[in-house]
């Protein structure tokens, strides 16, 4: 492998890892703060991808579709938390799993009825449709670099939100001791609603920006859910920093595994998870709040 090809694979690993972080950060945030095992999290990624396809078809502009899709995904998260998830906080994890698995079935059926079962594509915006030449024969798409930059920016904003704002202080307090925070007069139910809406929006946004490069197809949420649980376990449940480190590690292992060990690439990330759990059963990072 020459230097240019290696650089392309490194960029691919970075882009894939950062996209995984967007999805996994919402998943680990919901479980770490609210204590809810959300199997439907991958469905929010799928919903975001299908919103990008539908709204960009209607508006003719992916950026407008993303803005509208973010608003709709936040509203979806608020409604779901109010109607369903809020009843699970003091329930057994089995009941959480059953309800959120039921949501997977509901979203898949709605997707089939509204959009159908065909595979769809989303056009890359013209302003980002070019490529940056690396050698005479190799180039790298500008849109993938744009995805990586957006994901990095959101990772920074999420860190600032959790660790440098009053809202983040309330989230950390609610994760630490729900009863004490409620006794002090904080509306913990509102905090949980905002956290769930944020998690849904992050997953949906990841689906929207990934749609032009991965296409939009049935079952895409289930595939990404499995790998995101791997990321959460490796990084440490409830740790945003751990999710970022684990996502980048998974991106590197998966990308270079497909290059060097194509026949066995499917087990690479699971071997990584096994090694990490043997070394650190609690994951790479302890909860940061």
PDB file of C-alpha atoms in Angstrom:
ATOM      1  CA  UNK A   1       0.000   0.000   0.000  1.00  0.00           C
ATOM      2  CA  UNK A   2       1.459   3.338  -1.070  1.00  0.00           C
ATOM      3  CA  UNK A   3       1.270   6.523   0.972  1.00  0.00           C
ATOM      4  CA  UNK A   4      -1.652   8.031  -0.967  1.00  0.00           C
ATOM      5  CA  UNK A   5      -3.785   4.910  -0.597  1.00  0.00           C
ATOM      6  CA  UNK A   6      -2.934   4.768   3.101  1.00  0.00           C
ATOM      7  CA  UNK A   7      -3.997   8.412   3.473  1.00  0.00           C
ATOM      8  CA  UNK A   8      -7.324   7.673   1.760  1.00  0.00           C
ATOM      9  CA  UNK A   9      -7.990   4.751   4.092  1.00  0.00           C
ATOM     10  CA  UNK A  10      -7.099   6.891   7.118  1.00  0.00           C
ATOM     11  CA  UNK A  11      -9.586   9.532   5.978  1.00  0.00           C
ATOM     12  CA  UNK A  12     -12.221   6.833   5.441  1.00  0.00           C
ATOM     13  CA  UNK A  13     -11.595   5.466   8.935  1.00  0.00           C
ATOM     14  CA  UNK A  14     -11.843   8.954  10.441  1.00  0.00           C
ATOM     15  CA  UNK A  15     -15.080   9.743   8.604  1.00  0.00           C
ATOM     16  CA  UNK A  16     -16.683   6.417   9.532  1.00  0.00           C
ATOM     17  CA  UNK A  17     -15.567   6.664  13.148  1.00  0.00           C
ATOM     18  CA  UNK A  18     -16.883  10.205  13.570  1.00  0.00           C
ATOM     19  CA  UNK A  19     -20.224   9.236  12.025  1.00  0.00           C
ATOM     20  CA  UNK A  20     -20.460   6.334  14.468  1.00  0.00           C
ATOM     21  CA  UNK A  21     -19.732   8.755  17.288  1.00  0.00           C
ATOM     22  CA  UNK A  22     -22.731  10.915  16.391  1.00  0.00           C
ATOM     23  CA  UNK A  23     -25.036   7.917  16.680  1.00  0.00           C
ATOM     24  CA  UNK A  24     -23.337   6.247  19.655  1.00  0.00           C
ATOM     25  CA  UNK A  25     -23.102   9.468  21.673  1.00  0.00           C
ATOM     26  CA  UNK A  26     -26.892   9.739  21.681  1.00  0.00           C
ATOM     27  CA  UNK A  27     -27.207   6.097  22.664  1.00  0.00           C
ATOM     28  CA  UNK A  28     -24.727   6.318  25.548  1.00  0.00           C
ATOM     29  CA  UNK A  29     -26.195   9.652  26.668  1.00  0.00           C
ATOM     30  CA  UNK A  30     -29.714   8.214  26.902  1.00  0.00           C
ATOM     31  CA  UNK A  31     -28.571   5.139  28.798  1.00  0.00           C
ATOM     32  CA  UNK A  32     -26.030   6.932  30.970  1.00  0.00           C
ATOM     33  CA  UNK A  33     -28.381   9.735  32.039  1.00  0.00           C
ATOM     34  CA  UNK A  34     -31.816   8.120  31.880  1.00  0.00           C
ATOM     35  CA  UNK A  35     -30.950   4.472  32.458  1.00  0.00           C
ATOM     36  CA  UNK A  36     -33.024   3.396  29.433  1.00  0.00           C
ATOM     37  CA  UNK A  37     -31.832   0.695  27.039  1.00  0.00           C
ATOM     38  CA  UNK A  38     -33.042   2.058  23.726  1.00  0.00           C
ATOM     39  CA  UNK A  39     -33.040  -0.610  21.014  1.00  0.00           C
ATOM     40  CA  UNK A  40     -34.902   1.782  18.712  1.00  0.00           C
ATOM     41  CA  UNK A  41     -31.909   4.126  18.474  1.00  0.00           C
ATOM     42  CA  UNK A  42     -30.871   2.691  15.109  1.00  0.00           C
ATOM     43  CA  UNK A  43     -34.377   3.393  13.816  1.00  0.00           C
ATOM     44  CA  UNK A  44     -33.817   7.103  14.457  1.00  0.00           C
ATOM     45  CA  UNK A  45     -30.766   6.888  12.190  1.00  0.00           C
ATOM     46  CA  UNK A  46     -32.975   5.270   9.542  1.00  0.00           C
ATOM     47  CA  UNK A  47     -35.681   7.917  10.028  1.00  0.00           C
ATOM     48  CA  UNK A  48     -33.078  10.635   9.495  1.00  0.00           C
ATOM     49  CA  UNK A  49     -31.866   9.042   6.253  1.00  0.00           C
ATOM     50  CA  UNK A  50     -35.398   8.707   4.916  1.00  0.00           C
ATOM     51  CA  UNK A  51     -36.200  12.282   5.928  1.00  0.00           C
ATOM     52  CA  UNK A  52     -33.145  13.435   3.976  1.00  0.00           C
ATOM     53  CA  UNK A  53     -34.383  11.525   0.927  1.00  0.00           C
ATOM     54  CA  UNK A  54     -37.992  12.698   1.186  1.00  0.00           C
ATOM     55  CA  UNK A  55     -37.371  16.310   2.169  1.00  0.00           C
ATOM     56  CA  UNK A  56     -34.551  16.843  -0.333  1.00  0.00           C
ATOM     57  CA  UNK A  57     -36.842  15.478  -3.051  1.00  0.00           C
ATOM     58  CA  UNK A  58     -39.520  17.983  -2.036  1.00  0.00           C
ATOM     59  CA  UNK A  59     -37.261  21.005  -1.508  1.00  0.00           C
ATOM     60  CA  UNK A  60     -34.475  20.241  -3.967  1.00  0.00           C
ATOM     61  CA  UNK A  61     -31.878  21.194  -1.351  1.00  0.00           C
ATOM     62  CA  UNK A  62     -30.191  18.800   1.082  1.00  0.00           C
ATOM     63  CA  UNK A  63     -29.232  21.562   3.507  1.00  0.00           C
ATOM     64  CA  UNK A  64     -32.838  22.744   3.806  1.00  0.00           C
ATOM     65  CA  UNK A  65     -33.896  19.115   4.247  1.00  0.00           C
ATOM     66  CA  UNK A  66     -31.387  18.684   7.092  1.00  0.00           C
ATOM     67  CA  UNK A  67     -32.575  21.807   8.920  1.00  0.00           C
ATOM     68  CA  UNK A  68     -36.218  20.744   8.650  1.00  0.00           C
ATOM     69  CA  UNK A  69     -35.275  17.172   9.545  1.00  0.00           C
ATOM     70  CA  UNK A  70     -33.491  18.270  12.725  1.00  0.00           C
ATOM     71  CA  UNK A  71     -36.586  20.155  13.882  1.00  0.00           C
ATOM     72  CA  UNK A  72     -38.814  17.161  13.118  1.00  0.00           C
ATOM     73  CA  UNK A  73     -36.460  14.728  14.871  1.00  0.00           C
ATOM     74  CA  UNK A  74     -36.375  16.880  18.014  1.00  0.00           C
ATOM     75  CA  UNK A  75     -40.188  16.977  18.018  1.00  0.00           C
ATOM     76  CA  UNK A  76     -40.258  13.205  17.484  1.00  0.00           C
ATOM     77  CA  UNK A  77     -37.943  12.690  20.467  1.00  0.00           C
ATOM     78  CA  UNK A  78     -40.044  14.933  22.711  1.00  0.00           C
ATOM     79  CA  UNK A  79     -43.283  13.156  21.755  1.00  0.00           C
ATOM     80  CA  UNK A  80     -41.822   9.670  22.185  1.00  0.00           C
ATOM     81  CA  UNK A  81     -40.331  10.506  25.568  1.00  0.00           C
ATOM     82  CA  UNK A  82     -43.603  12.024  26.768  1.00  0.00           C
ATOM     83  CA  UNK A  83     -45.834   9.256  25.427  1.00  0.00           C
ATOM     84  CA  UNK A  84     -43.715   6.142  25.994  1.00  0.00           C
ATOM     85  CA  UNK A  85     -40.194   6.447  27.382  1.00  0.00           C
ATOM     86  CA  UNK A  86     -41.201   8.445  30.482  1.00  0.00           C
ATOM     87  CA  UNK A  87     -43.086   5.387  31.736  1.00  0.00           C
ATOM     88  CA  UNK A  88     -39.929   3.235  31.703  1.00  0.00           C
ATOM     89  CA  UNK A  89     -37.659   5.031  34.175  1.00  0.00           C
ATOM     90  CA  UNK A  90     -38.620   2.862  37.133  1.00  0.00           C
ATOM     91  CA  UNK A  91     -39.306  -0.273  35.118  1.00  0.00           C
ATOM     92  CA  UNK A  92     -37.171  -3.345  34.612  1.00  0.00           C
ATOM     93  CA  UNK A  93     -34.685  -3.332  31.731  1.00  0.00           C
ATOM     94  CA  UNK A  94     -36.614  -6.182  30.101  1.00  0.00           C
ATOM     95  CA  UNK A  95     -39.653  -3.931  29.744  1.00  0.00           C
ATOM     96  CA  UNK A  96     -37.454  -1.222  28.224  1.00  0.00           C
ATOM     97  CA  UNK A  97     -36.085  -3.698  25.715  1.00  0.00           C
ATOM     98  CA  UNK A  98     -39.544  -4.965  24.779  1.00  0.00           C
ATOM     99  CA  UNK A  99     -41.014  -1.500  24.266  1.00  0.00           C
ATOM    100  CA  UNK A 100     -38.097  -0.123  22.277  1.00  0.00           C
ATOM    101  CA  UNK A 101     -37.955  -3.297  20.160  1.00  0.00           C
ATOM    102  CA  UNK A 102     -41.631  -2.738  19.465  1.00  0.00           C
ATOM    103  CA  UNK A 103     -40.737   0.746  18.247  1.00  0.00           C
ATOM    104  CA  UNK A 104     -38.331  -0.817  15.740  1.00  0.00           C
ATOM    105  CA  UNK A 105     -41.187  -2.841  14.265  1.00  0.00           C
ATOM    106  CA  UNK A 106     -43.460   0.215  14.176  1.00  0.00           C
ATOM    107  CA  UNK A 107     -40.873   2.396  12.409  1.00  0.00           C
ATOM    108  CA  UNK A 108     -40.061  -0.334   9.883  1.00  0.00           C
ATOM    109  CA  UNK A 109     -43.739  -0.830   9.054  1.00  0.00           C
ATOM    110  CA  UNK A 110     -44.339   2.909   8.751  1.00  0.00           C
ATOM    111  CA  UNK A 111     -41.294   3.200   6.511  1.00  0.00           C
ATOM    112  CA  UNK A 112     -42.651   0.415   4.287  1.00  0.00           C
ATOM    113  CA  UNK A 113     -46.109   1.986   4.042  1.00  0.00           C
ATOM    114  CA  UNK A 114     -44.955   5.576   3.448  1.00  0.00           C
ATOM    115  CA  UNK A 115     -41.820   5.217   1.308  1.00  0.00           C
ATOM    116  CA  UNK A 116     -41.787   1.581   0.195  1.00  0.00           C
ATOM    117  CA  UNK A 117     -39.071  -1.049   0.240  1.00  0.00           C
ATOM    118  CA  UNK A 118     -36.865   0.201  -2.588  1.00  0.00           C
ATOM    119  CA  UNK A 119     -33.301   1.425  -2.197  1.00  0.00           C
ATOM    120  CA  UNK A 120     -33.011   5.175  -2.722  1.00  0.00           C
ATOM    121  CA  UNK A 121     -30.162   7.579  -3.314  1.00  0.00           C
ATOM    122  CA  UNK A 122     -29.675  11.158  -2.137  1.00  0.00           C
ATOM    123  CA  UNK A 123     -27.729  13.536  -4.347  1.00  0.00           C
ATOM    124  CA  UNK A 124     -24.639  15.232  -2.958  1.00  0.00           C
ATOM    125  CA  UNK A 125     -25.069  19.039  -2.981  1.00  0.00           C
ATOM    126  CA  UNK A 126     -23.423  20.563  -6.027  1.00  0.00           C
ATOM    127  CA  UNK A 127     -21.185  22.795  -3.906  1.00  0.00           C
ATOM    128  CA  UNK A 128     -19.688  19.694  -2.243  1.00  0.00           C
ATOM    129  CA  UNK A 129     -19.695  17.330  -5.217  1.00  0.00           C
ATOM    130  CA  UNK A 130     -16.045  17.782  -6.173  1.00  0.00           C
ATOM    131  CA  UNK A 131     -12.939  15.847  -5.192  1.00  0.00           C
ATOM    132  CA  UNK A 132      -9.506  16.816  -3.919  1.00  0.00           C
ATOM    133  CA  UNK A 133      -6.714  15.201  -5.988  1.00  0.00           C
ATOM    134  CA  UNK A 134      -4.142  13.288  -3.950  1.00  0.00           C
ATOM    135  CA  UNK A 135      -2.165  11.769  -6.833  1.00  0.00           C
ATOM    136  CA  UNK A 136      -2.616  11.511 -10.589  1.00  0.00           C
ATOM    137  CA  UNK A 137      -5.044   8.602 -10.099  1.00  0.00           C
ATOM    138  CA  UNK A 138      -6.409   9.095  -6.568  1.00  0.00           C
ATOM    139  CA  UNK A 139      -8.729  11.772  -5.210  1.00  0.00           C
ATOM    140  CA  UNK A 140     -10.925  12.174  -2.161  1.00  0.00           C
ATOM    141  CA  UNK A 141     -14.551  13.433  -2.192  1.00  0.00           C
ATOM    142  CA  UNK A 142     -15.108  16.859  -0.679  1.00  0.00           C
ATOM    143  CA  UNK A 143     -18.410  15.726   0.821  1.00  0.00           C
ATOM    144  CA  UNK A 144     -16.692  13.109   2.975  1.00  0.00           C
ATOM    145  CA  UNK A 145     -14.336  15.759   4.319  1.00  0.00           C
ATOM    146  CA  UNK A 146     -17.370  17.938   5.001  1.00  0.00           C
ATOM    147  CA  UNK A 147     -18.964  15.072   6.970  1.00  0.00           C
ATOM    148  CA  UNK A 148     -15.843  14.657   9.088  1.00  0.00           C
ATOM    149  CA  UNK A 149     -15.618  18.393   9.795  1.00  0.00           C
ATOM    150  CA  UNK A 150     -19.295  18.591  10.802  1.00  0.00           C
ATOM    151  CA  UNK A 151     -18.977  15.572  13.081  1.00  0.00           C
ATOM    152  CA  UNK A 152     -15.882  17.051  14.751  1.00  0.00           C
ATOM    153  CA  UNK A 153     -17.682  20.349  15.281  1.00  0.00           C
ATOM    154  CA  UNK A 154     -20.677  18.594  16.824  1.00  0.00           C
ATOM    155  CA  UNK A 155     -18.392  16.545  19.083  1.00  0.00           C
ATOM    156  CA  UNK A 156     -16.889  19.795  20.383  1.00  0.00           C
ATOM    157  CA  UNK A 157     -20.300  21.398  20.870  1.00  0.00           C
ATOM    158  CA  UNK A 158     -21.559  18.322  22.707  1.00  0.00           C
ATOM    159  CA  UNK A 159     -18.558  18.451  25.047  1.00  0.00           C
ATOM    160  CA  UNK A 160     -19.190  22.131  25.743  1.00  0.00           C
ATOM    161  CA  UNK A 161     -22.882  21.467  26.354  1.00  0.00           C
ATOM    162  CA  UNK A 162     -22.238  18.702  28.874  1.00  0.00           C
ATOM    163  CA  UNK A 163     -19.293  20.261  30.705  1.00  0.00           C
ATOM    164  CA  UNK A 164     -19.537  24.025  30.282  1.00  0.00           C
ATOM    165  CA  UNK A 165     -23.215  25.001  30.417  1.00  0.00           C
ATOM    166  CA  UNK A 166     -25.946  25.174  33.022  1.00  0.00           C
ATOM    167  CA  UNK A 167     -27.997  22.659  31.045  1.00  0.00           C
ATOM    168  CA  UNK A 168     -25.042  20.284  31.109  1.00  0.00           C
ATOM    169  CA  UNK A 169     -24.738  20.746  34.850  1.00  0.00           C
ATOM    170  CA  UNK A 170     -28.396  19.762  35.246  1.00  0.00           C
ATOM    171  CA  UNK A 171     -27.871  16.718  33.002  1.00  0.00           C
ATOM    172  CA  UNK A 172     -24.863  15.579  35.045  1.00  0.00           C
ATOM    173  CA  UNK A 173     -26.746  16.129  38.295  1.00  0.00           C
ATOM    174  CA  UNK A 174     -29.760  14.188  37.039  1.00  0.00           C
ATOM    175  CA  UNK A 175     -27.542  11.315  35.975  1.00  0.00           C
ATOM    176  CA  UNK A 176     -25.858  11.255  39.386  1.00  0.00           C
ATOM    177  CA  UNK A 177     -28.897  11.392  41.675  1.00  0.00           C
ATOM    178  CA  UNK A 178     -32.375  11.824  40.218  1.00  0.00           C
ATOM    179  CA  UNK A 179     -34.169  11.909  43.582  1.00  0.00           C
ATOM    180  CA  UNK A 180     -31.890  14.517  45.120  1.00  0.00           C
ATOM    181  CA  UNK A 181     -32.160  16.761  42.060  1.00  0.00           C
ATOM    182  CA  UNK A 182     -35.960  16.513  42.153  1.00  0.00           C
ATOM    183  CA  UNK A 183     -35.961  17.347  45.863  1.00  0.00           C
ATOM    184  CA  UNK A 184     -33.960  20.503  45.101  1.00  0.00           C
ATOM    185  CA  UNK A 185     -36.715  21.696  42.778  1.00  0.00           C
ATOM    186  CA  UNK A 186     -35.237  20.867  39.367  1.00  0.00           C
ATOM    187  CA  UNK A 187     -37.712  19.568  36.793  1.00  0.00           C
ATOM    188  CA  UNK A 188     -35.849  16.345  36.100  1.00  0.00           C
ATOM    189  CA  UNK A 189     -38.581  15.115  33.763  1.00  0.00           C
ATOM    190  CA  UNK A 190     -37.949  18.092  31.488  1.00  0.00           C
ATOM    191  CA  UNK A 191     -34.210  17.410  31.592  1.00  0.00           C
ATOM    192  CA  UNK A 192     -34.775  13.788  30.592  1.00  0.00           C
ATOM    193  CA  UNK A 193     -37.086  14.894  27.789  1.00  0.00           C
ATOM    194  CA  UNK A 194     -34.409  17.206  26.425  1.00  0.00           C
ATOM    195  CA  UNK A 195     -31.747  14.498  26.709  1.00  0.00           C
ATOM    196  CA  UNK A 196     -33.876  12.007  24.803  1.00  0.00           C
ATOM    197  CA  UNK A 197     -34.702  14.578  22.124  1.00  0.00           C
ATOM    198  CA  UNK A 198     -30.982  15.366  21.804  1.00  0.00           C
ATOM    199  CA  UNK A 199     -30.163  11.670  21.402  1.00  0.00           C
ATOM    200  CA  UNK A 200     -32.828  11.248  18.718  1.00  0.00           C
ATOM    201  CA  UNK A 201     -31.643  14.380  16.895  1.00  0.00           C
ATOM    202  CA  UNK A 202     -28.001  13.210  16.888  1.00  0.00           C
ATOM    203  CA  UNK A 203     -28.917   9.818  15.417  1.00  0.00           C
ATOM    204  CA  UNK A 204     -31.286  11.341  12.854  1.00  0.00           C
ATOM    205  CA  UNK A 205     -28.712  13.962  11.847  1.00  0.00           C
ATOM    206  CA  UNK A 206     -26.133  11.215  11.337  1.00  0.00           C
ATOM    207  CA  UNK A 207     -28.582   9.437   9.042  1.00  0.00           C
ATOM    208  CA  UNK A 208     -29.249  12.635   7.101  1.00  0.00           C
ATOM    209  CA  UNK A 209     -25.619  13.503   6.384  1.00  0.00           C
ATOM    210  CA  UNK A 210     -24.732   9.853   5.670  1.00  0.00           C
ATOM    211  CA  UNK A 211     -27.564   9.358   3.163  1.00  0.00           C
ATOM    212  CA  UNK A 212     -25.663  10.716   0.116  1.00  0.00           C
ATOM    213  CA  UNK A 213     -22.729   8.314   0.634  1.00  0.00           C
ATOM    214  CA  UNK A 214     -24.444   5.171   1.952  1.00  0.00           C
ATOM    215  CA  UNK A 215     -27.839   5.293   0.164  1.00  0.00           C
ATOM    216  CA  UNK A 216     -31.185   4.817   1.914  1.00  0.00           C
ATOM    217  CA  UNK A 217     -32.516   1.280   2.305  1.00  0.00           C
ATOM    218  CA  UNK A 218     -34.724  -0.895   4.547  1.00  0.00           C
ATOM    219  CA  UNK A 219     -33.078  -2.317   7.651  1.00  0.00           C
ATOM    220  CA  UNK A 220     -30.242   0.208   7.730  1.00  0.00           C
ATOM    221  CA  UNK A 221     -31.073   1.115  11.325  1.00  0.00           C
ATOM    222  CA  UNK A 222     -30.625  -2.437  12.601  1.00  0.00           C
ATOM    223  CA  UNK A 223     -27.141  -2.733  11.136  1.00  0.00           C
ATOM    224  CA  UNK A 224     -25.906   0.494  12.666  1.00  0.00           C
ATOM    225  CA  UNK A 225     -27.518  -0.268  16.051  1.00  0.00           C
ATOM    226  CA  UNK A 226     -25.353  -3.354  16.571  1.00  0.00           C
ATOM    227  CA  UNK A 227     -22.090  -1.566  15.862  1.00  0.00           C
ATOM    228  CA  UNK A 228     -23.147   1.369  18.050  1.00  0.00           C
ATOM    229  CA  UNK A 229     -23.727  -0.931  21.018  1.00  0.00           C
ATOM    230  CA  UNK A 230     -20.200  -2.236  20.434  1.00  0.00           C
ATOM    231  CA  UNK A 231     -18.919   1.354  20.523  1.00  0.00           C
ATOM    232  CA  UNK A 232     -20.803   2.097  23.757  1.00  0.00           C
ATOM    233  CA  UNK A 233     -19.471  -1.043  25.443  1.00  0.00           C
ATOM    234  CA  UNK A 234     -15.886  -0.363  24.354  1.00  0.00           C
ATOM    235  CA  UNK A 235     -15.983   3.302  25.312  1.00  0.00           C
ATOM    236  CA  UNK A 236     -17.726   2.796  28.657  1.00  0.00           C
ATOM    237  CA  UNK A 237     -21.446   3.162  29.228  1.00  0.00           C
ATOM    238  CA  UNK A 238     -22.385   6.788  29.839  1.00  0.00           C
ATOM    239  CA  UNK A 239     -19.074   8.304  28.714  1.00  0.00           C
ATOM    240  CA  UNK A 240     -19.181  10.733  25.779  1.00  0.00           C
ATOM    241  CA  UNK A 241     -15.372  10.867  25.632  1.00  0.00           C
ATOM    242  CA  UNK A 242     -15.241   7.087  25.674  1.00  0.00           C
ATOM    243  CA  UNK A 243     -17.745   6.955  22.809  1.00  0.00           C
ATOM    244  CA  UNK A 244     -15.510   9.239  20.737  1.00  0.00           C
ATOM    245  CA  UNK A 245     -12.350   7.198  21.390  1.00  0.00           C
ATOM    246  CA  UNK A 246     -14.158   3.907  20.792  1.00  0.00           C
ATOM    247  CA  UNK A 247     -15.777   5.169  17.583  1.00  0.00           C
ATOM    248  CA  UNK A 248     -12.406   6.159  16.141  1.00  0.00           C
ATOM    249  CA  UNK A 249     -10.899   2.803  17.138  1.00  0.00           C
ATOM    250  CA  UNK A 250     -13.779   0.909  15.551  1.00  0.00           C
ATOM    251  CA  UNK A 251     -13.454   3.049  12.414  1.00  0.00           C
ATOM    252  CA  UNK A 252      -9.755   2.191  12.091  1.00  0.00           C
ATOM    253  CA  UNK A 253     -10.210  -1.529  12.809  1.00  0.00           C
ATOM    254  CA  UNK A 254     -13.160  -1.895  10.445  1.00  0.00           C
ATOM    255  CA  UNK A 255     -11.631   0.118   7.589  1.00  0.00           C
ATOM    256  CA  UNK A 256      -8.162  -1.426   7.639  1.00  0.00           C
ATOM    257  CA  UNK A 257      -9.600  -4.862   8.429  1.00  0.00           C
ATOM    258  CA  UNK A 258     -11.475  -4.745   5.115  1.00  0.00           C
ATOM    259  CA  UNK A 259      -8.244  -3.751   3.353  1.00  0.00           C
ATOM    260  CA  UNK A 260      -5.855  -6.314   4.842  1.00  0.00           C
ATOM    261  CA  UNK A 261      -8.123  -9.112   6.093  1.00  0.00           C
ATOM    262  CA  UNK A 262     -11.202  -8.943   3.879  1.00  0.00           C
ATOM    263  CA  UNK A 263     -12.342 -12.495   4.682  1.00  0.00           C
ATOM    264  CA  UNK A 264     -12.267 -11.881   8.436  1.00  0.00           C
ATOM    265  CA  UNK A 265     -13.106  -8.180   8.557  1.00  0.00           C
ATOM    266  CA  UNK A 266     -16.556  -8.848  10.015  1.00  0.00           C
ATOM    267  CA  UNK A 267     -15.137 -10.074  13.321  1.00  0.00           C
ATOM    268  CA  UNK A 268     -12.477  -7.393  13.784  1.00  0.00           C
ATOM    269  CA  UNK A 269     -14.557  -4.956  15.839  1.00  0.00           C
ATOM    270  CA  UNK A 270     -15.882  -7.769  18.020  1.00  0.00           C
ATOM    271  CA  UNK A 271     -12.357  -8.982  18.719  1.00  0.00           C
ATOM    272  CA  UNK A 272     -11.498  -5.413  19.663  1.00  0.00           C
ATOM    273  CA  UNK A 273     -14.445  -5.350  22.056  1.00  0.00           C
ATOM    274  CA  UNK A 274     -13.378  -8.670  23.608  1.00  0.00           C
ATOM    275  CA  UNK A 275      -9.808  -7.449  24.142  1.00  0.00           C
ATOM    276  CA  UNK A 276     -10.971  -4.190  25.723  1.00  0.00           C
ATOM    277  CA  UNK A 277     -13.412  -5.957  28.052  1.00  0.00           C
ATOM    278  CA  UNK A 278     -10.757  -8.418  29.203  1.00  0.00           C
ATOM    279  CA  UNK A 279      -8.420  -5.495  29.905  1.00  0.00           C
ATOM    280  CA  UNK A 280     -11.015  -3.027  31.253  1.00  0.00           C
ATOM    281  CA  UNK A 281     -14.425  -4.612  31.952  1.00  0.00           C
ATOM    282  CA  UNK A 282     -15.977  -1.162  32.534  1.00  0.00           C
ATOM    283  CA  UNK A 283     -14.786   0.093  29.119  1.00  0.00           C
ATOM    284  CA  UNK A 284     -12.057   2.529  28.154  1.00  0.00           C
ATOM    285  CA  UNK A 285     -13.503   5.468  30.055  1.00  0.00           C
ATOM    286  CA  UNK A 286     -15.562   5.751  33.192  1.00  0.00           C
ATOM    287  CA  UNK A 287     -18.664   7.908  33.074  1.00  0.00           C
ATOM    288  CA  UNK A 288     -17.582  11.541  32.988  1.00  0.00           C
ATOM    289  CA  UNK A 289     -20.549  12.855  34.971  1.00  0.00           C
TER     290      UNK A 289
END
